[in-house]
Amino acid sequence: MAERMVKACHKCRIYISIGNTYELMQKEQKFDREHRGHPTQVVRISEVQEYYKPADE
């Protein structure tokens, strides 16, 4: 099974889950607006989970 993918902001050290549901797409658009100009990247959750916090907290 494929690992869950997230979008991470390296400046703020937070991440959000990404996917193709309406709710996740809305959250991703909001994340993109709030972190415009910051270095962001789509990565596997295992790559950032222990170093970054979820944006929902």
mmCIF file of C-alpha atoms in Angstrom:
data_model
loop_
_atom_site.group_PDB
_atom_site.id
_atom_site.type_symbol
_atom_site.label_atom_id
_atom_site.label_comp_id
_atom_site.label_asym_id
_atom_site.label_seq_id
_atom_site.Cartn_x
_atom_site.Cartn_y
_atom_site.Cartn_z
ATOM 1 C CA MET A 1 0.000 0.000 0.000
ATOM 2 C CA ALA A 2 1.264 3.467 -0.878
ATOM 3 C CA GLU A 3 2.240 5.824 1.886
ATOM 4 C CA ARG A 4 0.120 8.909 2.515
ATOM 5 C CA MET A 5 1.392 12.034 0.790
ATOM 6 C CA VAL A 6 1.513 15.433 2.469
ATOM 7 C CA LYS A 7 2.466 18.973 1.505
ATOM 8 C CA ALA A 8 5.093 20.417 3.850
ATOM 9 C CA CYS A 9 6.158 24.014 4.455
ATOM 10 C CA HIS A 10 9.855 23.951 5.256
ATOM 11 C CA LYS A 11 9.862 27.483 6.696
ATOM 12 C CA CYS A 12 7.004 26.913 9.177
ATOM 13 C CA ARG A 13 7.765 23.199 9.693
ATOM 14 C CA ILE A 14 4.144 22.083 9.303
ATOM 15 C CA TYR A 15 2.342 19.766 6.889
ATOM 16 C CA ILE A 16 -1.141 18.928 5.599
ATOM 17 C CA SER A 17 -2.543 15.780 4.044
ATOM 18 C CA ILE A 18 -3.299 16.026 0.348
ATOM 19 C CA GLY A 19 -5.787 14.044 -1.679
ATOM 20 C CA ASN A 20 -8.632 14.265 -4.142
ATOM 21 C CA THR A 21 -11.587 14.856 -1.824
ATOM 22 C CA TYR A 22 -13.265 18.264 -1.848
ATOM 23 C CA GLU A 23 -12.368 18.926 1.793
ATOM 24 C CA LEU A 24 -8.675 18.098 1.301
ATOM 25 C CA MET A 25 -8.488 20.217 -1.860
ATOM 26 C CA GLN A 26 -9.981 23.195 0.015
ATOM 27 C CA LYS A 27 -7.454 22.753 2.840
ATOM 28 C CA GLU A 28 -4.609 22.532 0.315
ATOM 29 C CA GLN A 29 -5.714 25.753 -1.400
ATOM 30 C CA LYS A 30 -5.863 27.533 1.976
ATOM 31 C CA PHE A 31 -2.411 26.151 2.878
ATOM 32 C CA ASP A 32 -1.026 27.392 -0.464
ATOM 33 C CA ARG A 33 -2.445 30.894 0.128
ATOM 34 C CA GLU A 34 -1.047 31.078 3.669
ATOM 35 C CA HIS A 35 2.392 29.779 2.693
ATOM 36 C CA ARG A 36 2.860 31.595 -0.622
ATOM 37 C CA GLY A 37 6.536 32.438 -1.010
ATOM 38 C CA HIS A 38 7.605 29.741 1.454
ATOM 39 C CA PRO A 39 9.489 26.652 0.275
ATOM 40 C CA THR A 40 6.866 23.866 0.094
ATOM 41 C CA GLN A 41 7.144 20.319 -1.172
ATOM 42 C CA VAL A 42 4.980 17.212 -1.594
ATOM 43 C CA VAL A 43 6.578 14.354 0.348
ATOM 44 C CA ARG A 44 5.731 11.049 2.039
ATOM 45 C CA ILE A 45 4.467 11.505 5.582
ATOM 46 C CA SER A 46 7.284 9.335 6.942
ATOM 47 C CA GLU A 47 9.827 11.905 5.714
ATOM 48 C CA VAL A 48 8.474 14.759 7.860
ATOM 49 C CA GLN A 49 6.282 13.223 10.562
ATOM 50 C CA GLU A 50 8.830 13.285 13.370
ATOM 51 C CA TYR A 51 10.229 16.747 12.510
ATOM 52 C CA TYR A 52 7.136 18.736 11.483
ATOM 53 C CA LYS A 53 3.708 19.262 13.072
ATOM 54 C CA PRO A 54 0.328 18.837 11.362
ATOM 55 C CA ALA A 55 -1.155 22.199 10.336
ATOM 56 C CA ASP A 56 -4.472 21.273 11.980
ATOM 57 C CA GLU A 57 -3.060 21.569 15.509
#
